Short mmCIF file of C-alpha atoms in Angstrom, two decimals:
data_model
loop_
_atom_site.label_atom_id
_atom_site.label_comp_id
_atom_site.label_asym_id
_atom_site.label_seq_id
_atom_site.Cartn_x
_atom_site.Cartn_y
_atom_site.Cartn_z
CA MET A 1 -7.79 -29.50 -37.75
CA SER A 2 -5.61 -32.57 -37.56
CA SER A 3 -2.62 -33.90 -35.69
CA PRO A 4 -0.26 -36.75 -36.60
CA GLY A 5 -0.78 -39.80 -34.43
CA TYR A 6 -4.33 -38.94 -33.36
CA ALA A 7 -7.22 -41.16 -34.37
CA LEU A 8 -9.60 -38.28 -34.91
CA PHE A 9 -12.67 -40.49 -35.15
CA CYS A 10 -12.23 -40.97 -31.39
CA PRO A 11 -13.99 -38.25 -29.32
CA VAL A 12 -11.22 -38.34 -26.67
CA SER A 13 -8.65 -37.64 -29.40
CA MET A 14 -10.73 -34.73 -30.64
CA ALA A 15 -11.01 -33.32 -27.10
CA CYS A 16 -7.24 -33.62 -26.61
CA LEU A 17 -6.61 -31.76 -29.84
CA LEU A 18 -8.85 -28.93 -28.67
CA LEU A 19 -7.57 -28.64 -25.09
CA GLU A 20 -3.94 -29.74 -25.24
CA PRO A 21 -2.38 -26.48 -26.51
CA ARG A 22 -0.44 -25.11 -23.56
CA TRP A 23 -2.33 -22.66 -21.32
CA THR A 24 -5.76 -23.35 -22.84
CA MET A 25 -7.28 -24.94 -19.73
CA LEU A 26 -5.61 -22.41 -17.41
CA ILE A 27 -7.10 -19.57 -19.44
CA LEU A 28 -10.51 -21.20 -19.11
CA CYS A 29 -10.03 -21.61 -15.37
CA GLU A 30 -9.20 -17.92 -15.03
CA MET A 31 -12.26 -16.98 -17.06
CA TYR A 32 -14.44 -19.32 -15.00
CA SER A 33 -13.24 -17.34 -11.96
CA GLY A 34 -14.60 -14.14 -13.44
CA SER A 35 -11.79 -12.57 -15.49
CA GLU A 36 -12.99 -11.14 -18.79
CA ARG A 37 -10.49 -8.43 -19.73
CA PHE A 38 -7.17 -9.26 -21.39
CA SER A 39 -5.18 -7.68 -18.55
CA ASP A 40 -7.07 -9.62 -15.88
CA ILE A 41 -6.66 -12.94 -17.69
CA GLN A 42 -2.94 -12.26 -18.02
CA ARG A 43 -2.62 -11.58 -14.29
CA GLY A 44 -4.15 -14.99 -13.62
CA VAL A 45 -1.70 -16.77 -15.97
CA PRO A 46 1.43 -14.59 -15.60
CA GLY A 47 3.72 -17.12 -17.26
CA MET A 48 2.26 -16.18 -20.64
CA SER A 49 3.65 -13.38 -22.74
CA PRO A 50 1.07 -10.89 -24.05
CA SER A 51 1.67 -12.07 -27.62
CA LEU A 52 1.12 -15.72 -26.72
CA LEU A 53 -2.03 -14.91 -24.75
CA SER A 54 -3.36 -12.89 -27.69
CA ARG A 55 -2.68 -15.76 -30.08
CA ARG A 56 -4.21 -18.35 -27.79
CA LEU A 57 -7.37 -16.26 -27.28
CA LYS A 58 -7.78 -15.99 -31.04
CA GLU A 59 -7.38 -19.75 -31.40
CA MET A 60 -9.95 -20.32 -28.65
CA GLN A 61 -12.38 -18.02 -30.46
CA GLN A 62 -11.88 -19.96 -33.68
CA SER A 63 -12.52 -23.26 -31.89
CA GLY A 64 -15.74 -21.96 -30.34
CA LEU A 65 -14.58 -21.92 -26.70
CA ILE A 66 -14.80 -18.18 -26.13
CA GLU A 67 -16.29 -15.05 -27.67
CA ARG A 68 -14.76 -11.59 -27.93
CA VAL A 69 -17.11 -8.76 -27.00
CA PRO A 70 -15.95 -5.34 -28.29
CA GLY A 71 -15.85 -2.57 -25.71
CA SER A 72 -18.33 0.27 -25.99
CA ARG A 73 -17.02 3.56 -27.38
CA GLY A 74 -13.59 2.14 -28.03
CA GLY A 75 -13.21 0.65 -24.57
CA GLN A 76 -11.32 -2.52 -23.80
CA ALA A 77 -12.84 -5.68 -25.24
CA SER A 78 -14.05 -8.52 -23.04
CA TYR A 79 -13.82 -12.28 -23.47
CA ILE A 80 -16.57 -14.62 -22.35
CA THR A 81 -16.86 -18.39 -22.39
CA THR A 82 -19.37 -20.03 -24.70
CA PRO A 83 -21.92 -22.67 -23.64
CA MET A 84 -19.57 -25.27 -25.12
CA ALA A 85 -16.76 -24.11 -22.84
CA ASP A 86 -19.10 -23.90 -19.86
CA GLU A 87 -19.83 -27.62 -20.28
CA LEU A 88 -16.12 -28.21 -19.67
CA ARG A 89 -16.13 -26.43 -16.31
CA PRO A 90 -16.99 -29.45 -14.10
CA ILE A 91 -14.70 -31.65 -16.20
CA ILE A 92 -11.68 -29.38 -15.72
CA GLY A 93 -12.58 -29.02 -12.06
CA ALA A 94 -12.69 -32.80 -11.70
CA LEU A 95 -9.28 -33.03 -13.37
CA GLY A 96 -7.91 -30.61 -10.78
CA ASP A 97 -9.50 -32.64 -7.96
CA TRP A 98 -7.90 -35.80 -9.32
CA ALA A 99 -4.48 -34.12 -9.53
CA HIS A 100 -4.81 -32.75 -6.00
CA ARG A 101 -5.55 -36.23 -4.66
CA ASN A 102 -3.02 -38.20 -6.67
CA LEU A 103 -0.06 -36.10 -7.83
CA ASP A 104 2.92 -35.01 -5.76
CA PRO A 105 2.54 -31.25 -5.13
CA GLU A 106 6.24 -30.75 -4.41
CA PRO A 107 7.25 -29.67 -7.94
CA GLY A 108 4.64 -26.92 -7.80
CA TYR A 109 5.93 -25.66 -4.47
CA GLN A 110 9.35 -25.20 -6.06
CA ALA A 111 7.89 -22.55 -8.38
CA LEU A 112 5.64 -20.46 -6.14
CA ASP A 113 4.35 -17.08 -7.30
CA ALA A 114 3.10 -14.62 -4.69
CA ARG A 115 1.36 -12.56 -7.39
CA VAL A 116 -0.78 -15.51 -8.48
CA LEU A 117 -1.58 -16.39 -4.87
CA MET A 118 -2.79 -12.87 -4.10
CA TRP A 119 -4.74 -12.66 -7.37
CA ASN A 120 -6.64 -15.75 -6.23
CA LEU A 121 -7.07 -14.60 -2.63
CA ARG A 122 -8.84 -11.42 -3.72
CA ARG A 123 -11.85 -13.46 -4.87
CA LYS A 124 -11.92 -15.82 -1.89
CA VAL A 125 -13.41 -13.47 0.69
CA ASN A 126 -16.56 -14.55 2.50
CA TYR A 127 -18.07 -11.23 3.57
CA ALA A 128 -20.73 -12.97 5.64
CA ALA A 129 -17.98 -13.85 8.14
CA LEU A 130 -16.67 -10.26 8.40
CA PRO A 131 -17.93 -7.11 10.12
CA ASN A 132 -20.04 -4.98 7.82
CA ARG A 133 -17.40 -2.31 7.34
CA ARG A 134 -14.46 -1.47 5.12
CA ALA A 135 -11.22 -3.13 6.17
CA VAL A 136 -7.65 -3.38 4.92
CA VAL A 137 -5.44 -6.45 5.22
CA LYS A 138 -1.73 -6.18 4.46
CA PHE A 139 0.12 -9.33 3.38
CA THR A 140 3.88 -9.68 3.67
CA LEU A 141 4.98 -12.94 2.08
CA THR A 142 8.54 -14.15 2.54
CA GLU A 143 10.60 -16.55 0.47
CA ALA A 144 14.23 -17.55 0.97
CA GLU A 145 16.74 -15.44 -0.95
CA LYS A 146 14.03 -13.21 -2.41
CA PRO A 147 12.74 -9.78 -1.39
CA ASP A 148 9.58 -9.79 0.71
CA TYR A 149 6.41 -9.45 -1.35
CA GLU A 150 3.80 -6.96 -0.10
CA ALA A 151 0.18 -6.59 -1.16
CA TRP A 152 -3.02 -5.21 0.32
CA LEU A 153 -6.58 -6.50 0.18
CA VAL A 154 -9.14 -3.72 0.57
CA LEU A 155 -12.37 -5.34 1.71
CA ARG A 156 -15.51 -3.40 0.81
CA PRO A 157 -18.79 -5.09 1.75
CA GLY A 158 -21.25 -4.80 -1.09
CA HIS A 159 -18.59 -3.62 -3.53
CA GLY A 160 -16.05 -6.44 -3.65
CA THR A 161 -12.35 -6.73 -2.94
CA ASP A 162 -9.55 -4.59 -4.35
CA LEU A 163 -6.03 -5.98 -4.66
CA CYS A 164 -3.37 -3.29 -4.32
CA MET A 165 0.31 -3.78 -5.10
CA ILE A 166 1.10 -0.24 -3.96
CA ASP A 167 0.36 0.94 -0.43
CA PRO A 168 -3.16 2.44 -0.51
CA LYS A 169 -2.16 4.62 2.48
CA ASP A 170 -5.13 3.40 4.50
CA GLU A 171 -5.04 2.29 8.10
CA VAL A 172 -4.38 -1.45 8.16
CA ASP A 173 -6.78 -3.56 10.23
CA LEU A 174 -4.85 -6.84 10.00
CA PHE A 175 -1.24 -7.61 9.14
CA VAL A 176 -0.56 -11.09 7.73
CA GLN A 177 3.13 -11.98 7.80
CA ALA A 178 3.79 -15.42 6.38
CA ASP A 179 6.19 -17.75 4.69
CA LEU A 180 4.95 -17.97 1.09
CA ARG A 181 5.11 -21.75 0.98
CA ALA A 182 3.36 -22.17 4.33
CA PHE A 183 0.52 -19.87 3.33
CA THR A 184 0.16 -21.53 -0.07
CA GLU A 185 0.08 -25.01 1.48
CA ALA A 186 -2.65 -23.90 3.89
CA PHE A 187 -4.63 -22.25 1.10
CA MET A 188 -4.36 -25.31 -1.16
CA GLY A 189 -5.35 -27.75 1.58
CA HIS A 190 -2.02 -29.53 2.02
CA SER A 191 -1.90 -27.93 5.47
CA THR A 192 -4.23 -25.69 7.50
CA PHE A 193 -4.07 -22.09 8.62
CA ALA A 194 -4.27 -23.22 12.24
CA ARG A 195 -1.28 -25.56 11.84
CA GLU A 196 0.87 -22.94 10.14
CA ILE A 197 -0.08 -20.28 12.69
CA ASP A 198 0.79 -22.62 15.57
CA ALA A 199 4.14 -23.37 13.92
CA GLY A 200 4.90 -19.65 13.64
CA ARG A 201 5.03 -19.69 9.84
CA ILE A 202 1.96 -17.44 9.63
CA GLU A 203 1.64 -14.49 12.01
CA LEU A 204 -1.46 -12.32 12.39
CA ILE A 205 -1.20 -8.88 13.98
CA GLY A 206 -4.01 -6.40 14.48
CA ASP A 207 -7.78 -6.83 14.66
CA ALA A 208 -8.26 -9.80 17.02
CA ALA A 209 -11.67 -10.78 15.65
CA MET A 210 -10.43 -10.83 12.05
CA ALA A 211 -7.38 -12.84 13.10
CA ARG A 212 -9.47 -15.43 14.97
CA SER A 213 -11.86 -15.85 12.05
CA LEU A 214 -9.26 -15.98 9.26
CA SER A 215 -10.24 -19.50 8.20
CA LYS A 216 -13.89 -18.40 7.96
CA TRP A 217 -13.57 -15.22 5.92
CA LEU A 218 -10.59 -16.24 3.79
CA ILE A 219 -11.80 -19.27 1.89
CA ARG A 220 -9.31 -21.85 0.77
CA SER A 221 -8.88 -23.19 -2.75
CA ARG A 222 -11.74 -25.27 -4.12
CA PHE A 223 -9.25 -28.14 -4.37
CA SER A 224 -8.76 -28.11 -0.59
CA GLY A 225 -12.13 -29.78 -0.12
CA ASP A 226 -13.17 -26.97 2.21
CA PRO A 227 -17.00 -26.89 2.36
CA GLN A 228 -16.79 -23.13 2.84
CA ASP A 229 -15.63 -22.85 -0.75
CA MET A 230 -18.98 -24.09 -2.00
CA LEU A 231 -20.67 -21.50 0.20
CA HIS A 232 -18.49 -18.86 -1.42
CA LEU A 233 -19.37 -20.09 -4.91
CA ASP A 234 -23.07 -20.07 -4.09
CA HIS A 235 -22.92 -16.45 -2.93
CA ALA A 236 -20.77 -15.42 -5.89
CA ALA A 237 -23.43 -16.69 -8.25
CA GLU A 238 -26.12 -14.50 -6.72
#
């Protein structure tokens, strides 16, 4: 493995050669968040074509970053990170923290993706701050000159969260109607849910207790610096 212009005796050069191929670190981030199946990884990095994702996963296997685990009885295979890749987790996280503090987020807000936002929200639920019962939250996210995007989170204490793109036909406990940018800024920590709600860019209709406690049960991105995120990670590891 070599690359013109790299002094490969330098460990930093060697690390760049391993991690620079486009999407590699984003694939690792998605796997760190719990995705193991090909289809789940693709949902977390939707800008990749299936063929490119397949090729990149093979390259990451060859480099020792991930392992492919065949499915039982012909089932779908899984992909897991190796100990070598797990050592990178705090490093990639620190890189994200640095970017959040120092880089202008505006270019990212010009290319928002409601699907990616909802895919992340489904794993950011703190059930300790919710009633111990099944609940359904409907999100309607708006963006100028685009059709409204609708999705449902089905909250099931003890069983996890389901993300539905088609109406599950259940009674909705809480309706969240929001400008996509406003909600994303609050989630990422460039704003707050309270500020966007006060400004009318996020509207909550339905269960009053769930609406009041939104910022407690819906945990913001780890890059927001929200201490609740660490609580969520601690519980997720149990």
